[in-house]
Amino acid sequence: MKIKKSFPDKSGHFGSFGGCYAPETLMGLLIDLDKEFQKIKKDRTFKKEFEFYLKEYAGRPTNLYLARRLSSHLKTLKVYLKREDLLHTGAHKINNTLGQILIARRLGKTRIIAETGAGQHGVATATVAALFGLPCVIYMGSEDIRRQSLNVFRMKLMGAQVIPVQSGSKTLKDAMNEAVRDWVTNVRDTFYIIGSVAGFHPYPVMVRTFQSVIGQEARRQFLAKEGRLPDYLVACVGGGSNAMGLFHPFYHERQVKMIGVEAAGHGLSSGEHSAAIAKGKVGVLHGSKSLLLQNKDGQVQIAHSVAAGLDYPGVGPEHAYYHLIGRAQYVSVDDQQAMGGLKLLARTEGIIPALETAHAIAYLEKLARLVGANRRFARTPKTVIVCLSGRGDKDMNQISQLI
Ligand SMILES: *Cc1c(COP(=O)(O)O)cnc(C)c1O
């Protein structure tokens, strides 16, 4: 494994992944955004402002909780949960939308747009738009609007306008196209809040920076509790923002193993899954080059997962890079196993995770077996930090139907 100092480079590349494949009209804005982002990284006032909202509004720091009963069930693992599920709006997404709306304000933008699939990023965006009194337009596939009516209701309650997208498969990727179209037209006053470590440079690195608060806190908390670094980090991967937020602050610590869990949906060989790293090919989506589910003509393939938030055909370019250099390992968990993970955490700890997060929990059983099978390691449990990216409340209807 070759660990280089700092990524991305100036043009937003993580090795050969990333970059900025944008229409001409957006280039000026993306360059300004990158400049502003470079500035705020060193700006004490921005840092203070961001920290203020994370603490007072979102509820940070989140706990790093030792899951004793889960650990004794797993036997070979000592599991700590990074409780992003306790944040306002119930998941890690608020870290990023708060950071981006603060940048939008600095750039003097007066209108917010976003796209959403399951509606979670739409809700997190509508939340911060209401918080700062900015008008907000959310693009959402009409099929997703039907499936996620509760989130649509939430967004509208907070004053956002939800625009149904009728084109293509009427899901996330079509909503993305529509949001970009809006942005191109209204680039002067509009800021586009992207929901994961994907998209045109500088979004992947910007979202990583805002979400890195997860890993920075977890690292500090773990050191205080255990006096050393963890053996494993485990997180689910849709676009990859909660995983990268946890992983990145440990990038240089070679002894810390990172495991990203993709959604295998109905199974990796079924063609109905969201495992862009396991099964994707190199392609360009949403402005950057990464691994991407596509058919043999290079058309974007529709992703499937029981967890709407993992239902994304691509993955952030930095994960594609970590995969390439072997810095992180990527595995997958199918719909049924994820349901098992959800029940396991509910029964051992009294915590119902989001269906997305349940993928990370489910993988722990496999990891526990692998660790146990290795005789050298069997005696003292290995330590793990799992990113508990969100709570299950949003999924209760769906889960009650599945059970
Ligand atoms: C959206 C979401 C995810 C997937 O997004 P990433 O960018 O991969 O983190 C995971 N968990 C929850 C709870 C989500 O809402």
Coordinates of C-alpha atoms and ligand atoms in Angstrom, one line a residue:
M1 CA 0.0 0.0 0.0
K2 CA 1.4 3.4 -1.0
I3 CA 0.2 6.1 1.3
K4 CA 0.8 9.6 -0.1
K5 CA 0.7 12.7 1.9
S6 CA -2.4 14.6 0.9
F7 CA -5.2 14.1 -1.6
P8 CA -6.8 15.4 -3.7
D9 CA -4.3 17.4 -5.9
K10 CA -5.1 20.9 -7.0
S11 CA -7.4 19.7 -9.8
G12 CA -9.4 17.5 -7.5
H13 CA -7.8 14.2 -8.4
F14 CA -7.4 11.2 -6.1
G15 CA -5.0 9.3 -8.3
S16 CA -6.9 8.9 -11.5
F17 CA -10.3 9.4 -9.9
G18 CA -12.2 12.6 -9.1
G19 CA -11.6 15.8 -11.2
C20 CA -14.2 18.3 -12.4
Y21 CA -16.2 17.3 -15.5
A22 CA -18.5 20.3 -15.5
P23 CA -20.3 22.4 -18.1
E24 CA -18.6 25.6 -19.1
T25 CA -21.2 27.8 -17.3
L26 CA -20.4 26.2 -14.0
M27 CA -16.6 26.4 -14.2
G28 CA -16.3 29.9 -12.9
L29 CA -18.5 29.2 -9.9
L30 CA -16.7 25.9 -9.1
I31 CA -13.3 27.8 -9.2
D32 CA -14.7 30.5 -6.9
L33 CA -16.1 27.8 -4.6
D34 CA -12.7 26.1 -4.5
K35 CA -11.0 29.4 -3.6
E36 CA -13.5 30.1 -0.9
F37 CA -13.1 26.6 0.4
Q38 CA -9.3 26.9 0.6
K39 CA -9.8 30.2 2.5
I40 CA -12.3 28.9 5.1
K41 CA -10.1 25.9 5.8
K42 CA -7.7 28.3 7.5
D43 CA -10.2 30.8 8.7
R44 CA -10.7 30.9 12.5
T45 CA -14.0 32.7 12.3
F46 CA -15.5 30.1 9.9
K47 CA -14.2 27.3 12.1
K48 CA -15.8 28.9 15.1
E49 CA -19.1 29.5 13.3
F50 CA -19.2 25.9 12.0
E51 CA -18.4 24.5 15.5
F52 CA -21.0 26.7 17.1
Y53 CA -23.8 25.3 14.9
L54 CA -22.5 21.7 15.2
K55 CA -22.6 22.0 18.9
E56 CA -25.6 24.2 19.7
Y57 CA -27.9 23.2 16.8
A58 CA -26.9 19.7 15.7
G59 CA -25.9 18.4 19.1
R60 CA -22.2 17.6 18.8
P61 CA -20.0 16.0 20.0
T62 CA -21.8 12.7 19.6
N63 CA -21.1 9.9 22.1
L64 CA -18.6 7.1 21.4
Y65 CA -20.5 4.3 23.1
L66 CA -19.1 0.9 24.1
A67 CA -21.7 -1.6 23.0
R68 CA -21.1 -4.2 25.8
R69 CA -23.9 -6.7 25.0
L70 CA -23.2 -6.5 21.2
S71 CA -19.5 -7.1 21.9
S72 CA -20.2 -10.1 24.2
H73 CA -22.5 -11.5 21.5
L74 CA -19.7 -11.1 18.9
K75 CA -17.0 -12.4 21.3
T76 CA -13.9 -11.5 19.3
L77 CA -14.7 -7.8 18.9
K78 CA -15.0 -4.9 21.3
V79 CA -17.4 -2.6 19.5
Y80 CA -17.7 1.2 20.0
L81 CA -20.6 3.0 18.3
K82 CA -20.1 6.6 17.0
R83 CA -23.5 7.9 17.7
E84 CA -24.3 10.1 14.7
D85 CA -27.9 8.8 15.0
L86 CA -28.3 11.2 18.0
L87 CA -27.8 14.3 15.9
H88 CA -30.6 16.7 15.1
T89 CA -32.5 15.2 12.1
G90 CA -31.3 11.7 13.0
A91 CA -28.2 11.2 10.9
H92 CA -24.7 12.5 9.9
K93 CA -26.0 14.4 6.9
I94 CA -26.6 17.6 9.0
N95 CA -22.8 18.0 9.5
N96 CA -22.4 18.5 5.8
T97 CA -25.4 20.7 5.1
L98 CA -24.5 23.0 7.9
G99 CA -21.0 23.4 6.5
Q100 CA -22.2 24.0 3.0
I101 CA -24.8 26.6 3.8
L102 CA -22.2 28.6 5.8
I103 CA -20.1 28.6 2.6
A104 CA -23.1 29.6 0.5
R105 CA -23.7 32.6 2.8
R106 CA -20.1 33.6 2.5
L107 CA -20.4 33.5 -1.3
G108 CA -23.4 35.8 -1.0
K109 CA -25.8 33.1 -2.5
T110 CA -29.5 33.7 -1.6
R111 CA -31.1 30.5 -2.9
I112 CA -30.4 26.8 -2.1
I113 CA -31.0 23.8 -4.3
A114 CA -30.4 20.1 -3.8
E115 CA -31.4 16.8 -5.1
T116 CA -32.5 13.9 -3.0
G117 CA -33.2 10.2 -3.5
A118 CA -34.6 8.8 -0.3
G119 CA -35.3 12.3 1.0
Q120 CA -32.7 12.3 3.8
H121 CA -30.4 14.8 2.2
G122 CA -33.4 16.8 1.1
V123 CA -34.6 17.0 4.7
A124 CA -31.1 17.9 6.0
T125 CA -30.9 20.7 3.3
A126 CA -34.4 22.0 4.0
T127 CA -33.5 22.1 7.7
V128 CA -30.5 24.4 7.3
A129 CA -32.3 26.5 4.7
A130 CA -35.0 27.1 7.2
L131 CA -32.4 27.8 9.9
F132 CA -30.9 30.6 7.8
G133 CA -34.1 31.8 6.2
L134 CA -33.1 31.0 2.6
P135 CA -35.5 29.8 -0.1
C136 CA -34.9 26.1 -0.9
V137 CA -35.8 24.0 -3.9
I138 CA -35.4 20.2 -3.7
Y139 CA -35.4 18.0 -6.9
M140 CA -36.8 14.5 -6.3
G141 CA -37.7 11.7 -8.7
S142 CA -41.5 11.3 -8.8
E143 CA -41.1 7.6 -8.1
D144 CA -39.1 8.5 -4.9
I145 CA -41.7 11.1 -4.0
R146 CA -44.2 8.3 -3.9
R147 CA -42.0 6.0 -1.9
Q148 CA -40.8 8.6 0.6
S149 CA -43.9 10.7 1.2
L150 CA -43.1 11.3 4.9
N151 CA -39.8 13.0 4.0
V152 CA -41.5 15.1 1.3
F153 CA -44.0 16.2 4.0
R154 CA -41.1 17.1 6.3
M155 CA -39.3 19.2 3.6
K156 CA -42.5 21.1 2.9
L157 CA -43.2 21.7 6.5
M158 CA -39.8 23.5 6.7
G159 CA -40.7 25.6 3.7
A160 CA -38.9 23.9 0.9
Q161 CA -40.4 23.5 -2.5
V162 CA -40.2 19.9 -3.7
I163 CA -40.1 19.6 -7.5
P164 CA -41.0 16.1 -8.9
V165 CA -38.7 14.9 -11.7
Q166 CA -40.6 12.9 -14.3
S167 CA -37.7 12.0 -16.6
G168 CA -35.8 8.7 -17.0
S169 CA -36.2 6.3 -14.1
K170 CA -37.8 9.1 -12.0
T171 CA -35.2 8.5 -9.3
L172 CA -32.1 9.9 -7.8
K173 CA -29.9 10.2 -10.9
D174 CA -32.7 12.0 -12.8
A175 CA -33.1 14.4 -9.9
M176 CA -29.4 15.0 -10.0
N177 CA -29.5 16.0 -13.7
E178 CA -32.4 18.3 -13.0
A179 CA -30.7 20.0 -10.1
V180 CA -27.6 20.6 -12.3
R181 CA -29.8 22.1 -15.0
D182 CA -31.3 24.5 -12.5
W183 CA -27.8 25.4 -11.2
V184 CA -26.5 26.2 -14.7
T185 CA -29.5 28.5 -15.2
N186 CA -29.4 30.3 -11.9
V187 CA -25.7 30.1 -11.1
R188 CA -25.5 33.7 -10.0
D189 CA -27.6 33.5 -6.9
T190 CA -27.9 29.8 -6.3
F191 CA -25.9 27.4 -4.2
Y192 CA -26.1 23.7 -4.9
I193 CA -25.7 21.5 -1.7
I194 CA -24.5 18.1 -2.6
G195 CA -25.2 15.3 -0.1
S196 CA -22.2 13.0 -0.3
V197 CA -18.4 12.9 -1.1
A198 CA -19.3 12.9 -4.8
G199 CA -19.8 15.4 -7.5
F200 CA -17.6 18.1 -9.2
H201 CA -14.4 19.1 -7.5
P202 CA -14.3 20.6 -4.8
Y203 CA -17.4 18.9 -3.5
P204 CA -15.8 15.5 -2.6
V205 CA -13.0 17.1 -0.5
M206 CA -15.3 19.8 0.9
V207 CA -17.9 17.2 2.1
R208 CA -15.1 15.0 3.5
T209 CA -13.8 18.0 5.4
F210 CA -17.2 18.8 7.0
Q211 CA -17.8 15.1 7.8
S212 CA -14.3 14.5 9.2
V213 CA -15.6 15.9 12.5
I214 CA -16.9 12.3 13.0
G215 CA -13.4 10.7 12.8
Q216 CA -11.7 13.5 14.7
E217 CA -14.0 13.2 17.6
A218 CA -14.0 9.4 17.5
R219 CA -10.2 9.4 17.5
R220 CA -10.0 11.6 20.5
Q221 CA -12.7 9.8 22.4
F222 CA -11.2 6.4 21.6
L223 CA -7.8 7.4 22.7
A224 CA -9.2 8.7 26.0
K225 CA -11.0 5.4 26.6
E226 CA -8.6 2.9 25.4
G227 CA -5.2 4.7 25.4
R228 CA -4.5 3.5 21.8
L229 CA -5.9 3.5 18.3
P230 CA -8.7 1.1 17.2
D231 CA -7.9 -2.0 15.1
Y232 CA -10.9 -1.5 12.8
L233 CA -13.2 1.2 11.5
V234 CA -16.4 0.0 9.9
A235 CA -19.0 2.1 8.1
C236 CA -21.7 1.7 5.4
V237 CA -21.0 3.3 2.0
G238 CA -23.6 4.8 -0.2
G239 CA -21.9 7.9 -1.8
G240 CA -19.5 7.4 1.1
S241 CA -19.7 10.5 3.3
N242 CA -20.2 9.0 6.7
A243 CA -17.5 6.4 6.0
M244 CA -15.0 9.0 4.7
G245 CA -15.8 11.2 7.6
L246 CA -14.8 8.4 10.0
F247 CA -11.9 7.1 7.9
H248 CA -10.0 10.2 6.8
P249 CA -8.6 11.3 10.1
F250 CA -7.0 7.9 10.4
Y251 CA -5.7 7.8 6.9
H252 CA -2.0 7.9 7.9
E253 CA -2.3 5.3 10.7
R254 CA -1.5 2.2 8.8
Q255 CA -2.3 -0.1 11.7
V256 CA -6.0 1.0 11.6
K257 CA -7.9 -1.1 9.2
M258 CA -10.8 0.4 7.4
I259 CA -13.8 -1.5 6.1
G260 CA -16.5 0.1 3.9
V261 CA -19.8 -1.9 3.6
E262 CA -21.7 -1.6 0.3
A263 CA -25.2 -2.7 -0.3
A264 CA -25.5 -6.1 -2.1
G265 CA -29.3 -5.6 -2.4
H266 CA -30.8 -8.9 -3.8
G267 CA -27.2 -10.2 -4.2
L268 CA -24.1 -9.2 -6.1
S269 CA -24.9 -11.6 -9.0
S270 CA -28.6 -10.5 -9.2
G271 CA -27.8 -7.2 -11.0
E272 CA -30.0 -5.5 -8.3
H273 CA -27.6 -4.0 -5.8
S274 CA -25.7 -0.8 -5.1
A275 CA -22.1 -2.2 -4.9
A276 CA -20.3 0.3 -7.1
I277 CA -16.9 -0.7 -5.8
A278 CA -17.4 -4.4 -6.1
K279 CA -19.2 -4.4 -9.4
G280 CA -18.8 -0.9 -11.0
K281 CA -16.5 0.2 -13.8
V282 CA -14.7 3.5 -14.2
G283 CA -17.0 6.2 -15.5
V284 CA -18.1 9.8 -15.0
L285 CA -21.2 10.7 -13.0
H286 CA -22.2 14.0 -11.5
G287 CA -19.0 15.7 -12.5
S288 CA -16.3 13.3 -11.3
K289 CA -14.6 10.1 -12.4
S290 CA -15.1 7.1 -10.1
L291 CA -16.5 3.6 -10.0
L292 CA -20.0 3.5 -11.3
L293 CA -22.6 0.8 -12.0
Q294 CA -23.2 0.8 -15.7
N295 CA -24.5 -1.5 -18.4
K296 CA -22.4 -2.7 -21.3
D297 CA -23.1 0.5 -23.3
G298 CA -21.9 2.6 -20.4
Q299 CA -25.4 3.8 -19.4
V300 CA -25.8 4.3 -15.7
Q301 CA -27.5 1.3 -14.2
I302 CA -30.3 1.7 -11.6
A303 CA -29.1 0.8 -8.1
H304 CA -31.1 -1.2 -5.6
S305 CA -30.9 -1.5 -1.8
V306 CA -33.5 -2.0 0.9
A307 CA -31.8 1.1 2.4
A308 CA -32.8 4.1 0.3
G309 CA -29.8 6.1 1.3
L310 CA -27.4 3.4 -0.1
D311 CA -29.4 3.3 -3.4
Y312 CA -26.9 5.2 -5.4
P313 CA -25.2 3.9 -8.6
G314 CA -21.8 5.5 -7.9
V315 CA -19.4 6.0 -5.1
G316 CA -17.2 9.0 -4.1
P317 CA -13.9 9.1 -6.0
E318 CA -11.8 9.0 -2.8
H319 CA -13.3 5.6 -2.0
A320 CA -12.4 4.3 -5.4
Y321 CA -8.9 5.5 -4.7
Y322 CA -8.7 3.9 -1.3
H323 CA -9.9 0.7 -2.9
L324 CA -7.3 0.9 -5.6
I325 CA -4.4 1.5 -3.3
G326 CA -5.7 -1.0 -0.7
R327 CA -6.0 1.6 2.1
A328 CA -9.6 0.4 2.8
Q329 CA -11.3 -2.8 2.2
Y330 CA -14.8 -2.9 0.7
V331 CA -17.3 -5.6 1.4
S332 CA -21.0 -6.0 0.8
V333 CA -24.1 -7.0 2.8
D334 CA -27.4 -7.9 1.2
D335 CA -30.9 -6.7 2.1
Q336 CA -31.7 -9.7 4.2
Q337 CA -28.4 -9.6 6.2
A338 CA -29.0 -5.9 6.8
M339 CA -32.3 -6.7 8.4
G340 CA -30.5 -9.2 10.6
G341 CA -28.0 -6.4 11.6
L342 CA -30.9 -4.1 12.5
K343 CA -32.5 -6.7 14.7
L344 CA -29.2 -7.6 16.3
L345 CA -28.5 -4.0 17.4
A346 CA -32.1 -3.5 18.5
R347 CA -32.1 -6.5 20.7
T348 CA -28.6 -6.3 22.2
E349 CA -28.4 -2.6 22.8
G350 CA -31.8 -1.1 22.5
I351 CA -30.7 1.0 19.5
I352 CA -32.6 0.8 16.2
P353 CA -30.3 1.8 13.5
A354 CA -31.2 3.2 10.0
L355 CA -31.4 0.5 7.4
E356 CA -28.2 2.0 5.8
T357 CA -26.3 1.7 9.1
A358 CA -27.7 -1.8 9.6
H359 CA -25.4 -2.9 6.8
A360 CA -22.3 -2.0 8.8
I361 CA -23.7 -3.7 11.9
A362 CA -24.5 -6.9 9.9
Y363 CA -20.9 -7.1 8.7
L364 CA -19.6 -7.2 12.3
E365 CA -20.8 -10.9 12.5
K366 CA -18.6 -11.8 9.6
L367 CA -15.7 -9.8 10.9
A368 CA -16.0 -11.4 14.3
R369 CA -15.8 -14.9 12.7
L370 CA -12.8 -13.9 10.6
V371 CA -11.0 -12.5 13.6
G372 CA -11.9 -15.6 15.6
A373 CA -10.7 -18.0 12.9
N374 CA -7.3 -16.4 13.1
R375 CA -5.6 -18.2 16.0
R376 CA -3.0 -15.5 16.7
F377 CA -5.7 -13.0 17.3
A378 CA -8.3 -15.0 19.1
R379 CA -7.5 -14.2 22.7
T380 CA -8.0 -10.5 23.2
P381 CA -10.9 -8.9 21.3
K382 CA -10.1 -6.6 18.5
T383 CA -11.4 -3.1 18.9
V384 CA -13.8 -1.6 16.3
I385 CA -15.4 1.8 15.8
V386 CA -18.6 1.6 13.8
C387 CA -20.2 4.7 12.4
L388 CA -23.8 4.6 13.5
S389 CA -24.7 6.9 10.7
G390 CA -28.4 7.3 11.5
R391 CA -31.4 6.2 13.5
G392 CA -34.1 3.8 12.2
D393 CA -37.2 5.9 12.9
K394 CA -37.5 6.9 9.3
D395 CA -37.6 3.3 8.3
M396 CA -40.2 2.0 10.7
N397 CA -43.0 1.8 8.1
Q398 CA -40.9 -0.1 5.6
I399 CA -39.5 -2.4 8.3
S400 CA -42.9 -3.3 9.7
Q401 CA -44.0 -4.3 6.2
L402 CA -40.8 -6.3 5.6
I403 CA -41.2 -8.2 8.9
Ligands
LIG1 C1 -27.6 9.0 3.4 C2 -27.3 8.0 4.4 C3 -26.2 7.1 4.3 C4 -25.4 7.0 3.0 O1 -24.7 8.1 2.6 P1 -23.1 8.2 2.7 O2 -22.8 9.4 2.0 O3 -22.5 7.0 2.1 O4 -22.8 8.3 4.2 C5 -25.9 6.3 5.3 N1 -26.6 6.3 6.5 C6 -27.6 7.1 6.7 C7 -28.3 7.0 8.0 C8 -28.0 8.0 5.7 O5 -29.0 8.8 5.9

